[in-house]
Short mmCIF file of C-alpha atoms in Angstrom, two decimals:
data_model
loop_
_atom_site.label_atom_id
_atom_site.label_comp_id
_atom_site.label_asym_id
_atom_site.label_seq_id
_atom_site.Cartn_x
_atom_site.Cartn_y
_atom_site.Cartn_z
CA MET A 1 -7.58 6.99 17.53
CA THR A 2 -6.56 8.44 20.83
CA LEU A 3 -3.60 10.39 22.12
CA LYS A 4 -2.65 7.30 24.13
CA ILE A 5 -2.02 5.30 20.95
CA LEU A 6 -0.02 8.16 19.48
CA THR A 7 2.08 8.35 22.65
CA LEU A 8 2.81 4.62 22.51
CA THR A 9 3.89 4.97 18.90
CA LEU A 10 6.18 7.83 19.78
CA THR A 11 7.74 5.83 22.63
CA SER A 12 8.73 3.18 20.13
CA LEU A 13 9.91 5.92 17.78
CA THR A 14 12.16 7.44 20.44
CA ARG A 15 13.91 4.12 21.02
CA CYS A 16 14.32 3.71 17.28
CA VAL A 17 15.83 7.18 16.81
CA ARG A 18 18.29 6.66 19.66
CA SER A 19 19.51 3.40 18.12
CA LEU A 20 20.05 4.74 14.62
CA SER A 21 23.75 5.61 14.93
CA GLY A 22 23.42 7.77 11.84
CA ARG A 23 21.74 5.11 9.68
CA LYS A 24 18.08 5.49 8.73
CA THR A 25 16.49 2.08 8.50
CA LEU A 26 13.21 1.29 6.81
CA LYS A 27 11.69 0.29 10.14
CA CYS A 28 12.59 3.59 11.79
CA LEU A 29 11.20 5.53 8.84
CA PHE A 30 8.04 3.44 9.07
CA VAL A 31 7.57 4.39 12.71
CA SER A 32 8.44 8.00 11.86
CA ALA A 33 5.79 8.02 9.14
CA VAL A 34 3.11 6.86 11.55
CA ALA A 35 4.17 9.31 14.24
CA VAL A 36 4.60 12.39 12.04
CA PHE A 37 1.54 11.86 9.87
CA CYS A 38 -0.71 10.93 12.75
CA PHE A 39 0.48 13.83 14.88
CA VAL A 40 -0.02 16.39 12.15
CA ASN A 41 -3.09 15.09 10.36
CA VAL A 42 -4.88 11.90 11.17
CA TYR A 43 -5.67 10.79 14.70
CA ARG A 44 -8.58 12.59 16.30
CA GLY A 45 -7.83 14.18 19.63
CA SER A 46 -4.12 14.60 18.99
CA VAL A 47 -4.45 17.77 16.92
CA SER A 48 -7.02 20.47 16.42
CA SER A 49 -10.34 18.95 15.42
CA ASP A 50 -10.70 21.67 12.80
CA PHE A 51 -7.64 20.31 11.00
CA LYS A 52 -6.39 23.88 10.53
CA SER A 53 -2.89 23.57 9.11
CA SER A 54 -0.86 24.44 6.07
CA HIS A 55 -1.95 21.09 4.62
CA GLU A 56 -5.65 21.93 4.73
CA TYR A 57 -5.49 23.72 1.41
CA LEU A 58 -4.95 21.14 -1.30
CA GLY A 59 -4.00 22.55 -4.68
CA ARG A 60 -4.26 20.38 -7.76
CA SER A 61 -1.16 18.28 -8.31
CA ARG A 62 0.58 18.72 -11.62
CA VAL A 63 1.99 15.96 -13.75
CA THR A 64 5.10 17.06 -15.59
CA SER A 65 5.20 16.02 -19.22
CA ARG A 66 7.95 13.46 -19.66
CA ARG A 67 8.21 10.39 -21.82
CA PRO A 68 10.12 7.80 -19.78
CA ASP A 69 12.30 5.14 -21.31
CA ASP A 70 10.96 1.67 -22.00
CA ALA A 71 11.86 0.35 -18.56
CA ASP A 72 9.90 3.17 -16.94
CA SER A 73 6.68 2.88 -18.92
CA PHE A 74 5.34 0.25 -21.28
CA TRP A 75 3.70 2.93 -23.43
CA ASN A 76 6.93 3.26 -25.39
CA ALA A 77 7.06 -0.44 -26.22
CA SER A 78 6.74 -0.52 -29.98
CA SER A 79 4.80 -3.79 -29.93
CA ARG A 80 1.93 -2.08 -28.14
CA ASN A 81 1.82 1.41 -29.51
CA GLY A 82 -0.48 0.43 -32.32
CA ARG A 83 -3.01 -1.40 -30.15
CA ASP A 84 -4.55 1.62 -28.50
CA GLY A 85 -6.17 4.00 -30.90
CA SER A 86 -6.29 6.81 -28.35
CA SER A 87 -3.07 8.83 -28.41
CA ARG A 88 -4.63 10.99 -25.70
CA ILE A 89 -4.68 8.11 -23.24
CA ARG A 90 -1.18 7.02 -24.26
CA ASP A 91 0.19 10.52 -23.83
CA ARG A 92 -1.47 10.87 -20.44
CA LEU A 93 0.20 7.76 -19.04
CA SER A 94 3.50 8.62 -20.67
CA SER A 95 3.45 11.89 -18.73
CA ILE A 96 3.42 10.14 -15.36
CA ARG A 97 6.73 10.87 -13.73
CA ILE A 98 8.77 8.28 -11.90
CA PRO A 99 9.00 9.54 -8.31
CA SER A 100 12.44 11.03 -7.75
CA ILE A 101 14.18 10.99 -4.39
CA ASP A 102 16.61 13.77 -5.32
CA GLU A 103 13.84 16.35 -5.71
CA TYR A 104 12.80 16.09 -2.05
CA PRO A 105 15.76 16.65 0.31
CA ALA A 106 15.58 15.00 3.70
CA TYR A 107 14.67 17.00 6.78
CA ASN A 108 13.48 16.39 10.32
CA VAL A 109 10.55 17.72 12.33
CA THR A 110 10.09 17.85 16.08
CA VAL A 111 7.24 15.73 17.44
CA MET A 112 6.62 16.01 21.19
CA GLY A 113 10.21 17.06 21.77
CA THR A 114 11.78 14.36 19.56
CA SER A 115 13.42 15.15 16.24
CA VAL A 116 12.29 12.58 13.66
CA PRO A 117 13.02 12.19 9.94
CA VAL A 118 10.12 12.98 7.62
CA PRO A 119 9.57 10.01 5.27
CA LEU A 120 10.00 10.54 1.56
CA TRP A 121 6.32 10.01 0.71
CA GLN A 122 5.31 12.75 3.14
CA ARG A 123 7.93 15.14 1.79
CA ARG A 124 6.47 14.58 -1.67
CA LEU A 125 2.93 15.06 -0.39
CA TRP A 126 3.63 18.35 1.36
CA ALA A 127 5.64 19.65 -1.60
CA ASN A 128 2.89 18.71 -4.09
CA PRO A 129 -0.42 18.66 -2.24
CA ARG A 130 -3.23 16.83 -4.02
CA ASN A 131 -6.93 17.31 -4.33
CA ALA A 132 -9.24 14.92 -2.58
CA THR A 133 -10.08 11.98 -4.81
CA GLU A 134 -12.76 12.63 -7.38
CA PRO A 135 -16.41 11.60 -7.02
CA GLU A 136 -17.17 8.02 -7.89
CA ASP A 137 -19.46 8.97 -10.77
CA GLU A 138 -16.61 10.57 -12.70
CA GLU A 139 -15.52 8.62 -15.78
CA ASP A 140 -12.03 7.21 -16.01
CA ASP A 141 -11.20 8.96 -19.29
CA THR A 142 -11.42 12.46 -17.86
CA GLU A 143 -8.91 14.98 -19.06
CA GLU A 144 -8.02 15.93 -15.49
CA ASP A 145 -4.42 15.39 -14.40
CA ALA A 146 -5.47 14.58 -10.84
CA GLY A 147 -5.28 10.91 -9.99
CA LEU A 148 -2.35 9.96 -12.24
CA PHE A 149 0.08 7.70 -10.41
CA TYR A 150 2.99 5.41 -11.15
CA LEU A 151 2.00 2.75 -8.57
CA THR A 152 -1.30 2.22 -6.74
CA GLU A 153 -2.80 -0.42 -4.43
CA LEU A 154 -6.24 -2.04 -4.55
CA LEU A 155 -7.77 -3.35 -1.31
CA GLN A 156 -11.00 -4.83 -0.02
CA VAL A 157 -11.16 -4.89 3.77
CA ARG A 158 -13.56 -5.39 6.65
CA ILE A 159 -12.63 -4.29 10.19
CA TYR A 160 -14.89 -5.73 12.88
CA ALA A 161 -14.76 -6.30 16.64
CA ASP A 162 -15.17 -10.10 16.59
CA ASP A 163 -12.21 -10.72 14.29
CA LYS A 164 -10.15 -13.41 16.02
CA ALA A 165 -7.00 -12.09 14.40
CA ARG A 166 -7.76 -8.74 16.09
CA TRP A 167 -6.93 -6.64 13.04
CA SER A 168 -8.04 -3.07 13.72
CA VAL A 169 -7.88 0.36 12.13
CA ASN A 170 -4.49 0.75 13.77
CA GLU A 171 -3.10 -2.22 11.81
CA LEU A 172 -4.76 -0.94 8.64
CA LYS A 173 -3.04 2.44 8.95
CA GLN A 174 0.31 0.79 9.74
CA TRP A 175 0.00 -1.22 6.55
CA MET A 176 -0.98 1.85 4.53
CA HIS A 177 2.03 3.79 5.79
CA TYR A 178 4.30 0.87 4.99
CA LEU A 179 3.02 0.76 1.40
CA PHE A 180 3.55 4.51 1.05
CA LEU A 181 7.13 4.00 2.24
CA ALA A 182 7.54 1.22 -0.33
CA GLY A 183 6.54 3.58 -3.17
CA VAL A 184 2.75 3.24 -3.47
CA GLN A 185 1.24 6.65 -4.22
CA HIS A 186 -2.47 5.94 -3.86
CA ILE A 187 -4.77 3.29 -2.36
CA TYR A 188 -8.19 2.32 -3.71
CA LEU A 189 -10.21 0.87 -0.84
CA CYS A 190 -13.48 -1.08 -0.84
CA ASP A 191 -14.94 -1.07 2.69
CA HIS A 192 -16.71 -4.44 2.98
CA TYR A 193 -18.59 -3.58 6.17
CA ALA A 194 -21.49 -5.67 7.46
CA PHE A 195 -23.00 -3.05 9.80
CA GLU A 196 -23.07 0.72 9.64
CA HIS A 197 -20.94 1.10 12.77
CA GLU A 198 -18.11 -0.81 11.06
CA LYS A 199 -17.72 1.70 8.22
CA LEU A 200 -14.27 3.22 7.87
CA ASP A 201 -15.22 6.45 6.11
CA ALA A 202 -14.66 8.62 9.21
CA GLU A 203 -11.34 6.95 10.09
CA LEU A 204 -10.03 7.43 6.55
CA GLU A 205 -11.51 10.86 5.91
CA ARG A 206 -8.23 12.76 6.13
CA TYR A 207 -6.42 10.30 3.88
CA VAL A 208 -9.16 10.86 1.31
CA ARG A 209 -8.91 14.64 1.70
CA LEU A 210 -5.16 14.47 1.15
CA GLY A 211 -5.63 12.50 -2.06
CA LEU A 212 -4.00 9.37 -0.66
CA VAL A 213 -7.09 7.12 -0.65
CA THR A 214 -10.15 6.59 -2.82
CA TYR A 215 -12.82 5.15 -0.51
CA VAL A 216 -15.95 3.25 -1.54
CA ALA A 217 -18.55 1.80 0.83
CA TRP A 218 -18.81 -1.79 -0.36
CA GLY A 219 -21.26 -3.59 1.90
CA GLY A 220 -23.83 -4.62 -0.70
CA VAL A 221 -22.36 -8.01 -1.65
CA ARG A 222 -21.93 -10.22 1.40
CA ASP A 223 -19.94 -13.12 -0.01
CA PRO A 224 -16.33 -11.97 0.58
CA MET A 225 -14.80 -13.53 -2.53
CA SER A 226 -17.55 -12.32 -4.87
CA ALA A 227 -17.33 -8.86 -3.33
CA GLN A 228 -13.55 -8.82 -3.69
CA ILE A 229 -13.61 -9.76 -7.36
CA ARG A 230 -16.28 -7.13 -8.08
CA CYS A 231 -14.28 -4.55 -6.15
CA TYR A 232 -11.18 -5.30 -8.20
CA GLN A 233 -13.10 -5.27 -11.46
CA ARG A 234 -14.74 -1.95 -10.61
CA PHE A 235 -11.54 -0.11 -9.80
CA VAL A 236 -9.39 -1.69 -12.50
CA GLY A 237 -12.08 -1.03 -15.10
CA ARG A 238 -12.70 2.55 -14.03
CA TYR A 239 -9.15 3.77 -13.37
CA ARG A 240 -7.00 1.48 -15.53
CA ARG A 241 -5.81 4.42 -17.62
CA ARG A 242 -4.58 6.48 -14.68
CA HIS A 243 -1.56 4.55 -13.45
CA VAL A 244 1.26 2.50 -14.90
CA TRP A 245 1.38 -0.18 -12.20
CA GLN A 246 -1.05 -1.46 -9.58
CA MET A 247 -0.96 -4.22 -7.00
CA ALA A 248 -3.63 -6.00 -4.99
CA VAL A 249 -2.53 -7.30 -1.59
CA ASP A 250 -4.45 -7.59 1.68
CA MET A 251 -3.70 -5.64 4.84
CA ASP A 252 -1.86 -8.59 6.39
CA GLU A 253 0.41 -8.90 3.32
CA TYR A 254 3.61 -6.87 3.14
CA PRO A 255 5.78 -6.70 0.00
CA PHE A 256 9.43 -6.95 1.02
CA ALA A 257 12.68 -6.58 -0.92
CA PRO A 258 15.32 -8.56 1.01
CA ASN A 259 18.23 -6.70 -0.56
CA ASP A 260 16.71 -3.22 -0.78
CA PRO A 261 15.63 -1.85 2.63
CA ASP A 262 15.27 1.77 1.51
CA GLU A 263 12.19 3.83 0.71
CA ASP A 264 10.64 3.46 -2.75
CA PHE A 265 11.99 -0.08 -3.16
CA LEU A 266 8.91 -1.10 -5.19
CA VAL A 267 9.46 1.73 -7.66
CA ARG A 268 13.07 0.71 -8.20
CA TYR A 269 12.03 -2.90 -8.61
CA LEU A 270 9.33 -2.15 -11.19
CA ARG A 271 11.59 0.10 -13.24
CA SER A 272 13.76 -2.91 -14.02
CA PHE A 273 11.05 -4.61 -16.10
CA PRO A 274 10.66 -4.14 -19.87
CA GLY A 275 7.40 -3.07 -21.45
CA HIS A 276 6.19 -6.53 -22.44
CA VAL A 277 5.86 -7.67 -18.79
CA THR A 278 2.23 -7.15 -17.76
CA GLU A 279 2.07 -8.97 -14.41
CA ILE A 280 4.55 -9.97 -11.71
CA SER A 281 3.55 -12.71 -9.25
CA MET A 282 4.92 -12.19 -5.74
CA PRO A 283 5.67 -15.43 -3.85
CA ASN A 284 3.57 -15.80 -0.71
CA PHE A 285 5.58 -16.56 2.46
CA LEU A 286 3.36 -17.13 5.49
CA MET A 287 4.32 -15.85 8.92
CA LEU A 288 2.81 -18.38 11.34
CA GLY A 289 2.28 -18.84 15.06
CA ARG A 290 0.81 -16.90 17.95
CA GLY A 291 3.78 -14.59 18.22
CA ASP A 292 3.87 -11.71 20.66
CA ARG A 293 0.77 -9.51 20.57
CA SER A 294 2.48 -6.91 22.75
CA GLY A 295 4.41 -5.70 19.70
CA ARG A 296 3.11 -2.34 18.59
CA LEU A 297 3.92 -2.96 14.94
CA VAL A 298 2.64 -5.94 12.98
CA VAL A 299 6.17 -6.72 11.79
CA GLU A 300 7.29 -7.12 15.41
CA ARG A 301 4.66 -9.63 16.48
CA ILE A 302 5.43 -12.83 14.56
CA ASN A 303 8.94 -14.12 13.82
CA ARG A 304 8.40 -17.53 12.26
CA ILE A 305 8.25 -17.89 8.48
CA VAL A 306 7.46 -20.92 6.34
CA ARG A 307 10.40 -22.55 4.60
CA GLN A 308 8.65 -22.61 1.23
CA SER A 309 6.24 -20.16 -0.37
CA ASN A 310 2.78 -21.35 -1.38
CA ALA A 311 0.85 -21.08 -4.62
CA LEU A 312 -1.40 -18.21 -3.47
CA VAL A 313 0.69 -15.50 -5.09
CA LYS A 314 -0.42 -11.89 -5.34
CA PRO A 315 0.08 -9.74 -8.43
CA ILE A 316 1.62 -6.45 -9.38
CA TYR A 317 0.26 -5.59 -12.81
CA ARG A 318 -0.27 -3.00 -15.51
CA PRO A 319 -4.03 -2.34 -15.15
CA GLN A 320 -4.39 -1.23 -18.75
CA TRP A 321 -3.75 -4.78 -19.93
CA VAL A 322 -5.68 -7.00 -17.50
CA ASN A 323 -9.17 -8.08 -16.56
CA ALA A 324 -9.16 -8.22 -12.78
CA ASN A 325 -9.17 -11.34 -10.65
CA VAL A 326 -7.64 -12.19 -7.27
CA HIS A 327 -4.39 -14.18 -7.51
CA HIS A 328 -3.85 -14.09 -11.27
CA ASN A 329 -5.47 -11.52 -13.52
CA HIS A 330 -6.61 -12.40 -17.02
CA LEU A 331 -3.99 -10.86 -19.28
CA LEU A 332 -5.19 -8.97 -22.33
CA SER A 333 -1.63 -8.54 -23.58
CA GLY A 334 1.93 -9.17 -22.48
CA THR A 335 3.49 -11.79 -20.25
CA ARG A 336 3.42 -12.86 -16.61
CA VAL A 337 6.63 -13.49 -14.66
CA ASP A 338 7.36 -14.83 -11.19
CA ALA A 339 9.24 -12.55 -8.83
CA ASP A 340 12.59 -13.84 -7.59
CA PRO A 341 12.12 -14.05 -3.79
CA ASP A 342 15.68 -12.80 -3.33
CA ARG A 343 14.51 -9.55 -4.93
CA LEU A 344 10.83 -9.34 -3.92
CA MET A 345 8.60 -11.48 -1.74
CA MET A 346 5.24 -11.09 -0.04
CA VAL A 347 5.36 -11.56 3.71
CA HIS A 348 1.91 -12.71 4.82
CA TYR A 349 1.15 -12.33 8.52
CA TRP A 350 -1.22 -15.28 8.76
CA GLY A 351 -0.65 -15.71 12.47
CA ALA A 352 -2.38 -18.45 14.46
CA ARG A 353 -5.27 -19.20 12.08
CA SER A 354 -3.82 -22.59 11.12
CA GLN A 355 -3.77 -23.69 14.78
CA ARG A 356 -7.26 -22.39 15.61
CA TRP A 357 -5.74 -19.53 17.60
CA GLY A 358 -4.21 -21.95 20.11
CA PRO A 359 -0.57 -22.51 21.15
CA ASP A 360 2.07 -23.18 18.53
CA THR A 361 2.00 -26.84 17.54
CA PRO A 362 4.93 -29.13 16.69
CA GLN A 363 3.77 -29.07 13.07
CA ILE A 364 3.89 -25.27 12.97
CA LEU A 365 7.39 -25.29 14.43
CA LEU A 366 8.48 -27.95 11.94
CA ILE A 367 7.39 -26.09 8.81
CA THR A 368 8.67 -22.69 9.94
CA LYS A 369 11.93 -21.10 11.00
CA LYS A 370 12.80 -17.99 12.94
CA TRP A 371 12.94 -14.95 10.70
CA ASN A 372 13.41 -11.32 11.68
CA ARG A 373 14.41 -9.65 8.42
CA MET A 374 11.25 -7.57 8.16
CA LYS A 375 11.57 -6.43 11.76
CA ASP A 376 15.26 -5.61 11.41
CA ALA A 377 15.10 -3.95 7.98
#
């Protein structure tokens, strides 16, 4: 990415900061996250190419021993304690701490002359730097504490020039930063490239080095659906014992809590579920129409939402108790529940696909309504 893109992001950030009136909104923090993180670490050309900073040295993160209550971790659910013969695995997951906001006081940094709030996920990262993700040949039952998380994301993606939706690395990074704001601690990414020049390893290198992303080149299986299922099965099977919750949404799908616009809303939501709940299905609300491509953020570009969700839900699940699939996992234990859309919904930026990338049709206008809650949050 270039300095020009960073400058455009910061222009939007400046307007956001000036309009805050003392109230930090999720949108402003989202823009702050992109600006601060990109300025300090990610975009080539905007900082020293040697990446010489206090964040270069990554010590091993520590997981504080703590046995959460039943709402925090299913490992204390008595109905399941006897099903896993390995107390070592159970103790490891029980030690995963619920991210705490109070431990990381808010502060601002100055970026190109503008004082911006540092998002919570970045404050946590700088306070507890992580190692780069482990090699792919390492087994999932390692005794290492690195790679233990409360909530992770699983993604297969291909970024290519001829994509009519024009999704690029910029949109991918926006989506990643949004998930980090929502409470996701780590992203497992299968890069489903078709040609070598499409590979994302260089673009994501610094995220990998900071322990935020586990990257796998995934171009061997060309059929997208077959590749996606194998990607999910690989990561769920290999790392199922390293995190309490995981979700699998695409880069045009944004989890959204209508009544909780603050950082870590997914963590708060998941803590409300008892141990017997294995999977939560998020209702899929499509955002349709051509929208305004001049918007710098995805959430600014399309403002028409369907009146009813469709059946293509996406799951948040406990990976220890599922065999992976796409919309519904096969549950090995526990129950599946549907998310109440007043508490959690999935906003899917489908765009103009349904109208073959042409103008908005009367049918599109009929089945949708104007909706700006994501943009205004």
